[in-house]
């Protein structure tokens, strides 16, 4: 979404002061499974699907210890002394992953959200959204842009077990050009909102902006490479960073061991970001043939947030979006399914990201049925939200799979997700790091909190 709420550069002096006063310790890449229960738990379910292979196992027995998966077998024995969780006639899958969320906010009324709420309002609500997301079966998210480093605070609080939520990889303040999608535009030059932001122009400034984000705890770097829907620019797809600037952003991020996600609707912005070496193109609805070829060549992931688009068209008025924005969405909608289909046909890698926060948190799984409109199979949509997403995050051995050694993040659904993806909208059971967060069995496992 990247609502352009942040506007004014905080003077460097106050940033420096903030550093001195607030020990805002970044805990990037710490093992979020650390608080896992130590006892051995065994889960039994009628079926299990391993998305990597698409294989289904019947009479699945999953052994979990210290927050990790020990073994997955068909009809295996339950070890003595283990706590048994019987999931009955359900299908177990790895916990789902959404690679494009904004847990720090939720659209209720555009101008109220923008001007009547402060970052403190956002911060006190964010943990509610995080819990909702986890209980909906999304055990990992990549959160791609938040005001005031709320994402860092939320991630750290979840990792420390203070609040409940998914594992979070966070991008902090999205980099935006002056007047770009992350800047406050469409208002009088005298309208100022005092918020942290990362408006940066030119090679030197964008490099510094990356460093600032890393300094305060960013796991990822998010750049707004093109215009967007939920801001008052005229265009939805115009490029907003030069090739030189995008190259510098990716080079600087790489130096610090971070990957880059680029918000890009327009064809030219997609190509520039892809050439620069970003890991994923967010939205990507106006990608052209050359862009598809470049993405395929560079192994760049596409994150088509098809559910948000449908939501904006259906509910845009209710959430107070100016007509201009709804019209931009309408224009986008005309072209993007065709373009996304072209990318899929060419074999561009696809990951599941929804722009959660534009629509109510916790309904992320509604995107699965919309993805079928692009000609994907149910298994392919599940792979987007598990094995593919994990690959994009660099966490293939940890999440999105049920192989031994992976974190014990899993869900159980009633019905067959390989024939009806809507069953993913109602998980009966959710476990993260060996702890139960949803399901009747929670009380039995000793893991409920
Ligand atoms: Zn977004």
Short mmCIF file of C-alpha atoms and ligand atoms in Angstrom, two decimals:
data_model
loop_
_atom_site.label_atom_id
_atom_site.label_comp_id
_atom_site.label_asym_id
_atom_site.label_seq_id
_atom_site.Cartn_x
_atom_site.Cartn_y
_atom_site.Cartn_z
CA UNK A 1 0.00 0.00 0.00
CA UNK A 2 2.68 2.44 1.07
CA UNK A 3 0.19 5.15 1.81
CA UNK A 4 2.13 8.34 1.58
CA UNK A 5 1.79 9.17 5.21
CA UNK A 6 5.34 10.01 5.92
CA UNK A 7 6.27 13.32 4.53
CA UNK A 8 8.93 15.36 6.11
CA UNK A 9 12.54 14.44 6.52
CA UNK A 10 13.38 14.38 10.18
CA UNK A 11 16.36 16.69 10.63
CA UNK A 12 19.56 14.69 10.95
CA UNK A 13 20.20 16.24 14.34
CA UNK A 14 16.98 14.85 15.81
CA UNK A 15 17.73 11.46 14.30
CA UNK A 16 21.08 11.50 16.01
CA UNK A 17 19.43 12.48 19.27
CA UNK A 18 16.93 9.68 18.92
CA UNK A 19 19.81 7.24 18.62
CA UNK A 20 21.38 8.49 21.80
CA UNK A 21 18.14 8.37 23.77
CA UNK A 22 16.50 5.22 22.48
CA UNK A 23 18.37 1.94 22.47
CA UNK A 24 16.41 0.73 19.48
CA UNK A 25 18.25 -2.52 19.16
CA UNK A 26 17.90 -4.20 15.83
CA UNK A 27 17.39 -7.92 16.11
CA UNK A 28 17.47 -8.68 12.45
CA UNK A 29 17.74 -12.32 11.50
CA UNK A 30 17.68 -13.64 15.08
CA UNK A 31 16.15 -17.10 15.40
CA UNK A 32 12.49 -16.41 16.05
CA UNK A 33 11.95 -20.01 17.08
CA UNK A 34 13.90 -19.42 20.25
CA UNK A 35 10.91 -19.34 22.61
CA UNK A 36 9.72 -22.76 21.47
CA UNK A 37 8.44 -25.32 23.95
CA UNK A 38 11.03 -27.99 24.67
CA UNK A 39 8.76 -31.01 25.06
CA UNK A 40 8.27 -33.43 22.21
CA UNK A 41 4.91 -33.12 20.46
CA UNK A 42 3.40 -35.46 17.93
CA UNK A 43 0.72 -34.37 15.50
CA UNK A 44 -1.49 -36.84 13.72
CA UNK A 45 -3.66 -35.93 10.72
CA UNK A 46 -5.50 -37.78 7.97
CA UNK A 47 -3.48 -36.01 5.27
CA UNK A 48 -0.42 -33.83 4.75
CA UNK A 49 0.74 -31.90 1.69
CA UNK A 50 4.42 -31.05 1.14
CA UNK A 51 4.26 -28.13 -1.29
CA UNK A 52 7.80 -28.49 -2.64
CA UNK A 53 6.99 -31.83 -4.23
CA UNK A 54 3.21 -31.56 -4.26
CA UNK A 55 3.14 -34.99 -2.62
CA UNK A 56 0.35 -35.96 -0.29
CA UNK A 57 0.91 -38.28 2.66
CA UNK A 58 -1.99 -40.09 4.31
CA UNK A 59 -2.11 -40.92 8.03
CA UNK A 60 0.58 -38.36 8.64
CA UNK A 61 2.56 -38.39 11.86
CA UNK A 62 4.67 -35.30 12.48
CA UNK A 63 7.13 -35.22 15.35
CA UNK A 64 8.06 -31.78 16.69
CA UNK A 65 10.74 -30.97 19.23
CA UNK A 66 12.13 -27.65 20.48
CA UNK A 67 10.23 -25.74 17.83
CA UNK A 68 11.47 -27.77 14.89
CA UNK A 69 10.21 -30.65 12.81
CA UNK A 70 11.97 -33.91 13.65
CA UNK A 71 10.21 -36.29 11.26
CA UNK A 72 7.22 -36.70 8.98
CA UNK A 73 6.03 -40.22 8.28
CA UNK A 74 2.97 -42.07 7.14
CA UNK A 75 1.44 -44.14 9.91
CA UNK A 76 4.51 -43.87 12.15
CA UNK A 77 4.34 -44.74 15.83
CA UNK A 78 3.84 -42.09 18.49
CA UNK A 79 6.97 -42.02 20.69
CA UNK A 80 6.36 -42.71 24.39
CA UNK A 81 6.07 -39.65 26.60
CA UNK A 82 5.23 -37.29 23.76
CA UNK A 83 2.20 -35.01 23.81
CA UNK A 84 -0.23 -36.08 21.11
CA UNK A 85 -2.29 -33.62 19.11
CA UNK A 86 -4.87 -35.44 17.04
CA UNK A 87 -5.92 -33.27 14.12
CA UNK A 88 -8.43 -35.85 12.88
CA UNK A 89 -9.66 -35.67 9.32
CA UNK A 90 -7.70 -32.59 8.30
CA UNK A 91 -4.90 -31.78 5.87
CA UNK A 92 -1.66 -30.40 7.27
CA UNK A 93 0.42 -27.88 5.32
CA UNK A 94 3.37 -25.67 6.21
CA UNK A 95 2.42 -22.33 7.76
CA UNK A 96 1.57 -19.83 5.04
CA UNK A 97 3.78 -16.90 4.06
CA UNK A 98 2.68 -13.47 2.86
CA UNK A 99 5.61 -11.53 1.39
CA UNK A 100 3.78 -8.21 1.15
CA UNK A 101 2.10 -7.02 4.34
CA UNK A 102 1.83 -3.75 6.26
CA UNK A 103 1.01 -4.93 9.79
CA UNK A 104 1.43 -1.40 11.10
CA UNK A 105 -1.82 -0.15 9.59
CA UNK A 106 -5.23 -0.95 8.22
CA UNK A 107 -7.36 1.15 5.87
CA UNK A 108 -10.50 2.46 7.49
CA UNK A 109 -10.90 5.97 6.13
CA UNK A 110 -8.23 7.41 3.87
CA UNK A 111 -7.91 10.95 5.20
CA UNK A 112 -8.52 9.94 8.82
CA UNK A 113 -5.78 7.33 8.53
CA UNK A 114 -3.55 9.90 6.90
CA UNK A 115 -4.08 12.95 9.08
CA UNK A 116 -6.17 12.21 12.18
CA UNK A 117 -4.25 9.18 13.35
CA UNK A 118 -0.72 9.41 14.62
CA UNK A 119 1.98 6.79 14.51
CA UNK A 120 1.08 6.03 18.14
CA UNK A 121 -2.42 5.05 17.04
CA UNK A 122 -0.82 2.74 14.50
CA UNK A 123 1.58 1.30 17.03
CA UNK A 124 -1.05 0.39 19.62
CA UNK A 125 -3.14 -1.40 17.01
CA UNK A 126 -0.37 -3.25 15.16
CA UNK A 127 -0.17 -6.20 17.56
CA UNK A 128 -3.87 -6.89 17.01
CA UNK A 129 -3.25 -7.15 13.27
CA UNK A 130 -0.23 -9.37 13.87
CA UNK A 131 -2.25 -11.79 16.02
CA UNK A 132 -5.06 -11.89 13.49
CA UNK A 133 -2.57 -12.69 10.73
CA UNK A 134 -1.00 -15.52 12.68
CA UNK A 135 -4.35 -17.01 13.64
CA UNK A 136 -5.30 -16.92 9.95
CA UNK A 137 -2.47 -19.38 9.29
CA UNK A 138 0.20 -16.93 8.12
CA UNK A 139 3.17 -17.84 10.27
CA UNK A 140 5.70 -15.71 8.35
CA UNK A 141 5.41 -12.32 6.68
CA UNK A 142 7.70 -9.92 4.91
CA UNK A 143 6.42 -6.53 6.03
CA UNK A 144 7.33 -4.07 3.31
CA UNK A 145 7.08 -0.60 4.76
CA UNK A 146 5.87 0.90 8.02
CA UNK A 147 5.82 4.35 9.62
CA UNK A 148 8.10 5.20 12.52
CA UNK A 149 9.85 1.78 12.65
CA UNK A 150 6.71 0.22 14.12
CA UNK A 151 7.62 -2.92 12.18
CA UNK A 152 10.96 -3.25 13.96
CA UNK A 153 9.33 -2.86 17.38
CA UNK A 154 6.61 -5.36 16.47
CA UNK A 155 9.07 -7.91 15.08
CA UNK A 156 11.24 -7.67 18.19
CA UNK A 157 8.23 -7.96 20.54
CA UNK A 158 7.04 -11.07 18.67
CA UNK A 159 10.50 -12.63 18.73
CA UNK A 160 10.73 -11.98 22.46
CA UNK A 161 7.32 -13.56 23.05
CA UNK A 162 5.77 -10.33 24.35
CA UNK A 163 3.02 -10.28 21.72
CA UNK A 164 1.71 -12.95 19.35
CA UNK A 165 2.27 -12.68 15.65
CA UNK A 166 3.96 -14.21 12.64
CA UNK A 167 7.70 -14.27 12.10
CA UNK A 168 8.46 -10.92 10.53
CA UNK A 169 11.10 -9.76 8.10
CA UNK A 170 10.77 -5.99 7.97
CA UNK A 171 11.67 -3.24 5.52
CA UNK A 172 11.18 -0.18 7.77
CA UNK A 173 10.90 3.11 5.82
CA UNK A 174 10.34 2.65 2.10
CA UNK A 175 12.71 4.67 -0.07
CA UNK A 176 10.84 7.21 -2.16
CA UNK A 177 11.83 10.01 -4.54
CA UNK A 178 10.70 13.54 -3.72
CA UNK A 179 7.10 13.84 -4.91
CA UNK A 180 7.01 10.07 -5.34
CA UNK A 181 4.68 7.39 -4.07
CA UNK A 182 6.06 7.59 -0.52
CA UNK A 183 6.02 11.36 -0.35
CA UNK A 184 2.98 13.36 0.67
CA UNK A 185 1.73 14.74 -2.60
CA UNK A 186 -1.41 16.44 -3.81
CA UNK A 187 -1.42 19.00 -0.98
CA UNK A 188 -0.36 22.59 -0.41
CA UNK A 189 3.39 23.02 0.11
CA UNK A 190 2.49 24.26 3.59
CA UNK A 191 1.03 20.93 4.67
CA UNK A 192 3.68 19.26 6.75
CA UNK A 193 3.39 16.03 8.69
CA UNK A 194 6.14 15.42 11.19
CA UNK A 195 7.05 11.80 10.64
CA UNK A 196 10.10 9.76 9.90
CA UNK A 197 10.54 9.14 6.24
CA UNK A 198 13.15 8.11 3.78
CA UNK A 199 12.67 10.53 0.91
CA UNK A 200 15.95 10.29 -0.97
CA UNK A 201 17.13 11.58 -4.33
CA UNK A 202 20.36 10.92 -6.13
CA UNK A 203 22.95 8.22 -5.64
CA UNK A 204 24.43 9.59 -2.41
CA UNK A 205 21.09 10.10 -0.70
CA UNK A 206 19.68 6.70 -1.64
CA UNK A 207 22.83 4.99 -0.39
CA UNK A 208 22.49 6.83 2.90
CA UNK A 209 18.79 5.96 3.09
CA UNK A 210 19.65 2.25 2.82
CA UNK A 211 22.22 2.63 5.60
CA UNK A 212 19.72 4.44 7.84
CA UNK A 213 17.22 1.61 7.41
CA UNK A 214 19.80 -1.08 8.13
CA UNK A 215 20.97 0.87 11.18
CA UNK A 216 17.46 0.84 12.67
CA UNK A 217 16.76 -2.83 12.03
CA UNK A 218 15.68 -3.42 8.42
CA UNK A 219 15.92 -7.02 7.24
CA UNK A 220 14.93 -5.93 3.72
CA UNK A 221 15.07 -2.75 1.71
CA UNK A 222 11.89 -1.53 0.02
CA UNK A 223 12.07 0.97 -2.80
CA UNK A 224 9.18 2.72 -4.48
CA UNK A 225 10.40 2.49 -8.07
CA UNK A 226 7.18 3.71 -9.66
CA UNK A 227 4.08 5.71 -8.89
CA UNK A 228 1.18 3.91 -7.28
CA UNK A 229 -2.52 3.65 -6.63
CA UNK A 230 -2.90 4.89 -3.06
CA UNK A 231 -1.26 8.28 -3.48
CA UNK A 232 -2.35 11.36 -5.36
CA UNK A 233 0.03 11.22 -8.31
CA UNK A 234 -1.61 11.30 -11.70
CA UNK A 235 0.12 8.26 -13.07
CA UNK A 236 -0.03 4.79 -11.59
CA UNK A 237 3.06 3.49 -13.32
CA UNK A 238 5.51 6.31 -14.05
CA UNK A 239 9.09 5.51 -13.05
CA UNK A 240 10.27 7.52 -10.05
CA UNK A 241 13.90 6.47 -9.74
CA UNK A 242 16.60 6.50 -12.38
CA UNK A 243 18.57 3.42 -13.36
CA UNK A 244 21.57 4.92 -11.60
CA UNK A 245 19.67 5.40 -8.33
CA UNK A 246 18.19 1.89 -8.40
CA UNK A 247 21.62 0.39 -9.13
CA UNK A 248 23.00 2.27 -6.12
CA UNK A 249 20.18 1.07 -3.85
CA UNK A 250 20.71 -2.58 -4.74
CA UNK A 251 24.50 -2.29 -4.52
CA UNK A 252 24.31 -0.64 -1.10
CA UNK A 253 21.74 -3.12 0.19
CA UNK A 254 23.92 -6.00 -1.02
CA UNK A 255 26.90 -4.55 0.83
CA UNK A 256 24.86 -4.78 4.02
CA UNK A 257 23.55 -8.27 3.24
CA UNK A 258 20.02 -7.13 2.45
CA UNK A 259 17.79 -7.88 -0.51
CA UNK A 260 15.55 -5.32 -2.20
CA UNK A 261 11.83 -5.40 -2.92
CA UNK A 262 10.68 -2.88 -5.52
CA UNK A 263 7.18 -1.47 -5.67
CA UNK A 264 6.70 -1.08 -9.43
CA UNK A 265 3.52 -1.00 -11.48
CA UNK A 266 4.85 0.51 -14.70
CA UNK A 267 6.80 -1.27 -17.44
CA UNK A 268 9.84 1.03 -17.39
CA UNK A 269 10.17 1.01 -13.59
CA UNK A 270 9.92 -2.80 -13.58
CA UNK A 271 12.73 -3.06 -16.13
CA UNK A 272 14.98 -0.60 -14.32
CA UNK A 273 14.46 -2.36 -10.97
CA UNK A 274 15.02 -5.78 -12.53
CA UNK A 275 18.22 -4.68 -14.27
CA UNK A 276 19.41 -3.22 -10.97
CA UNK A 277 18.98 -6.66 -9.39
CA UNK A 278 16.07 -6.37 -6.99
CA UNK A 279 14.82 -9.69 -5.58
CA UNK A 280 11.14 -9.00 -6.19
CA UNK A 281 8.83 -6.78 -8.15
CA UNK A 282 5.76 -5.89 -6.09
CA UNK A 283 2.50 -5.48 -8.06
CA UNK A 284 4.08 -5.52 -11.54
CA UNK A 285 0.72 -5.17 -13.31
CA UNK A 286 1.98 -3.24 -16.33
CA UNK A 287 4.97 -5.46 -17.08
CA UNK A 288 5.67 -5.69 -20.81
CA UNK A 289 7.30 -8.44 -22.87
CA UNK A 290 10.80 -7.13 -22.41
CA UNK A 291 10.18 -6.85 -18.66
CA UNK A 292 9.00 -10.44 -18.52
CA UNK A 293 12.12 -11.55 -20.38
CA UNK A 294 14.38 -9.58 -18.02
CA UNK A 295 12.65 -10.92 -14.91
CA UNK A 296 13.01 -14.47 -16.18
CA UNK A 297 16.67 -13.87 -17.00
CA UNK A 298 17.46 -12.31 -13.59
CA UNK A 299 15.37 -14.78 -11.57
CA UNK A 300 13.32 -11.89 -10.19
CA UNK A 301 10.18 -12.78 -8.27
CA UNK A 302 6.83 -11.28 -9.19
CA UNK A 303 4.38 -10.56 -6.36
CA UNK A 304 0.93 -10.06 -7.90
CA UNK A 305 -1.39 -8.68 -5.21
CA UNK A 306 -4.56 -9.58 -7.04
CA UNK A 307 -6.84 -9.70 -4.00
CA UNK A 308 -6.07 -6.10 -2.97
CA UNK A 309 -6.97 -4.90 -6.43
CA UNK A 310 -10.33 -6.60 -6.23
CA UNK A 311 -10.82 -5.22 -2.73
CA UNK A 312 -10.08 -1.62 -3.74
CA UNK A 313 -12.57 -1.77 -6.60
CA UNK A 314 -15.23 -3.27 -4.38
CA UNK A 315 -14.63 -1.35 -1.14
CA UNK A 316 -12.64 1.72 -2.21
CA UNK A 317 -15.55 4.06 -1.49
CA UNK A 318 -16.16 2.59 1.97
CA UNK A 319 -12.55 3.16 2.98
CA UNK A 320 -12.77 6.75 1.77
CA UNK A 321 -10.43 6.50 -1.21
CA UNK A 322 -10.59 9.55 -3.48
CA UNK A 323 -12.21 8.76 -6.87
CA UNK A 324 -8.90 9.39 -8.54
CA UNK A 325 -7.32 6.38 -6.80
CA UNK A 326 -10.21 4.06 -7.57
CA UNK A 327 -9.97 5.15 -11.20
CA UNK A 328 -6.25 4.36 -11.26
CA UNK A 329 -7.04 0.90 -9.91
CA UNK A 330 -9.65 0.45 -12.63
CA UNK A 331 -7.09 1.31 -15.32
CA UNK A 332 -4.60 -1.12 -13.81
CA UNK A 333 -7.15 -3.87 -13.60
CA UNK A 334 -7.80 -3.69 -17.35
CA UNK A 335 -4.24 -4.66 -18.17
CA UNK A 336 -2.74 -6.57 -15.32
CA UNK A 337 -4.32 -10.02 -15.52
CA UNK A 338 -3.14 -10.32 -19.13
CA UNK A 339 0.35 -9.16 -18.20
CA UNK A 340 0.61 -11.41 -15.15
CA UNK A 341 -0.55 -14.37 -17.23
CA UNK A 342 2.19 -13.60 -19.73
CA UNK A 343 4.75 -13.61 -16.92
CA UNK A 344 3.44 -16.91 -15.59
CA UNK A 345 3.56 -18.46 -19.07
CA UNK A 346 7.17 -17.33 -19.46
CA UNK A 347 8.11 -19.04 -16.18
CA UNK A 348 8.75 -15.94 -14.07
CA UNK A 349 8.98 -16.94 -10.40
CA UNK A 350 5.88 -16.02 -8.40
CA UNK A 351 5.42 -15.40 -4.67
CA UNK A 352 2.30 -14.79 -2.60
CA UNK A 353 1.97 -11.20 -1.39
CA UNK A 354 -1.24 -9.36 -0.72
CA UNK A 355 -0.64 -5.78 0.47
CA UNK A 356 -2.43 -6.72 3.71
CA UNK A 357 -3.53 -3.59 5.51
CA UNK A 358 -5.26 -2.15 2.46
CA UNK A 359 -7.85 -4.85 3.19
CA UNK A 360 -8.50 -6.16 6.74
CA UNK A 361 -5.63 -8.14 8.25
CA UNK A 362 -6.32 -11.83 8.73
CA UNK A 363 -8.15 -12.32 5.44
CA UNK A 364 -4.94 -12.79 3.43
CA UNK A 365 -5.98 -16.27 2.26
CA UNK A 366 -8.82 -14.81 0.22
CA UNK A 367 -6.17 -14.16 -2.41
CA UNK A 368 -5.83 -17.87 -3.25
CA UNK A 369 -9.08 -18.08 -5.18
CA UNK A 370 -8.27 -14.89 -7.10
CA UNK A 371 -4.92 -16.34 -8.17
CA UNK A 372 -6.80 -19.16 -9.89
CA UNK A 373 -8.11 -16.48 -12.32
CA UNK A 374 -4.55 -16.25 -13.63
CA UNK A 375 -4.66 -19.90 -14.69
CA UNK A 376 -2.59 -21.17 -11.79
CA UNK A 377 -3.39 -24.55 -10.24
CA UNK A 378 -4.28 -24.77 -6.54
CA UNK A 379 -0.88 -26.39 -5.86
CA UNK A 380 0.92 -23.53 -7.64
CA UNK A 381 -0.89 -20.96 -5.51
CA UNK A 382 0.06 -22.91 -2.36
CA UNK A 383 3.68 -23.07 -3.54
CA UNK A 384 3.62 -19.29 -3.98
CA UNK A 385 2.70 -18.96 -0.29
CA UNK A 386 5.12 -21.61 0.97
CA UNK A 387 8.16 -22.93 -0.93
CA UNK A 388 8.42 -20.02 -3.41
CA UNK A 389 7.95 -17.37 -0.73
CA UNK A 390 10.54 -19.12 1.46
CA UNK A 391 13.00 -19.11 -1.43
CA UNK A 392 12.47 -15.38 -1.96
CA UNK A 393 13.07 -14.77 1.75
CA UNK A 394 16.21 -16.92 1.77
CA UNK A 395 14.56 -19.17 4.36
CA UNK A 396 14.01 -22.31 2.27
CA UNK A 397 15.39 -24.60 4.96
CA UNK A 398 13.29 -22.97 7.71
CA UNK A 399 9.78 -22.19 6.50
CA UNK A 400 7.35 -23.14 3.75
CA UNK A 401 8.24 -26.82 4.06
CA UNK A 402 7.68 -29.71 6.46
CA UNK A 403 11.09 -31.37 6.08
CA UNK A 404 13.05 -32.36 9.21
CA UNK A 405 14.98 -29.42 10.62
CA UNK A 406 12.48 -26.79 9.45
CA UNK A 407 10.75 -24.63 12.03
CA UNK A 408 7.55 -26.29 13.24
CA UNK A 409 5.23 -23.82 11.53
CA UNK A 410 2.16 -25.57 10.24
CA UNK A 411 -1.54 -25.34 9.71
CA UNK A 412 -4.36 -27.84 9.35
CA UNK A 413 -7.44 -27.31 7.20
CA UNK A 414 -10.67 -29.26 6.78
CA UNK A 415 -11.09 -30.37 3.18
CA UNK A 416 -8.67 -30.73 0.32
CA UNK A 417 -6.70 -27.54 -0.47
CA UNK A 418 -5.47 -29.11 -3.72
CA UNK A 419 -9.00 -29.03 -5.09
CA UNK A 420 -10.55 -26.18 -3.09
CA UNK A 421 -8.18 -23.36 -2.08
CA UNK A 422 -10.90 -21.58 -0.12
CA UNK A 423 -10.41 -24.08 2.73
CA UNK A 424 -7.18 -22.15 3.41
CA UNK A 425 -9.33 -19.20 4.51
CA UNK A 426 -10.42 -21.14 7.60
CA UNK A 427 -7.51 -23.02 9.18
CA UNK A 428 -8.64 -25.27 12.03
CA UNK A 429 -5.22 -25.32 13.59
CA UNK A 430 -2.13 -23.09 13.58
CA UNK A 431 1.28 -23.87 15.07
CA UNK A 432 4.33 -21.63 14.97
CA UNK A 433 7.68 -22.76 16.32
CA UNK A 434 6.02 -25.71 18.05
CA UNK A 435 3.47 -23.54 19.86
CA UNK A 436 -0.24 -23.82 19.16
CA UNK A 437 -2.00 -20.54 18.37
CA UNK A 438 -5.26 -21.87 17.04
CA UNK A 439 -7.25 -25.06 17.41
CA UNK A 440 -9.06 -27.12 20.00
CA UNK A 441 -5.92 -29.11 20.60
CA UNK A 442 -4.14 -26.04 21.92
CA UNK A 443 -5.04 -26.81 25.52
CA UNK A 444 -3.76 -30.39 25.26
CA UNK A 445 -0.40 -29.49 23.86
CA UNK A 446 0.74 -27.37 26.75
CA UNK A 447 1.82 -24.87 24.13
CA UNK A 448 -1.17 -22.58 24.21
CA UNK A 449 -0.63 -19.04 25.32
ZN1 LIG B 1 2.29 -2.30 -0.12
#
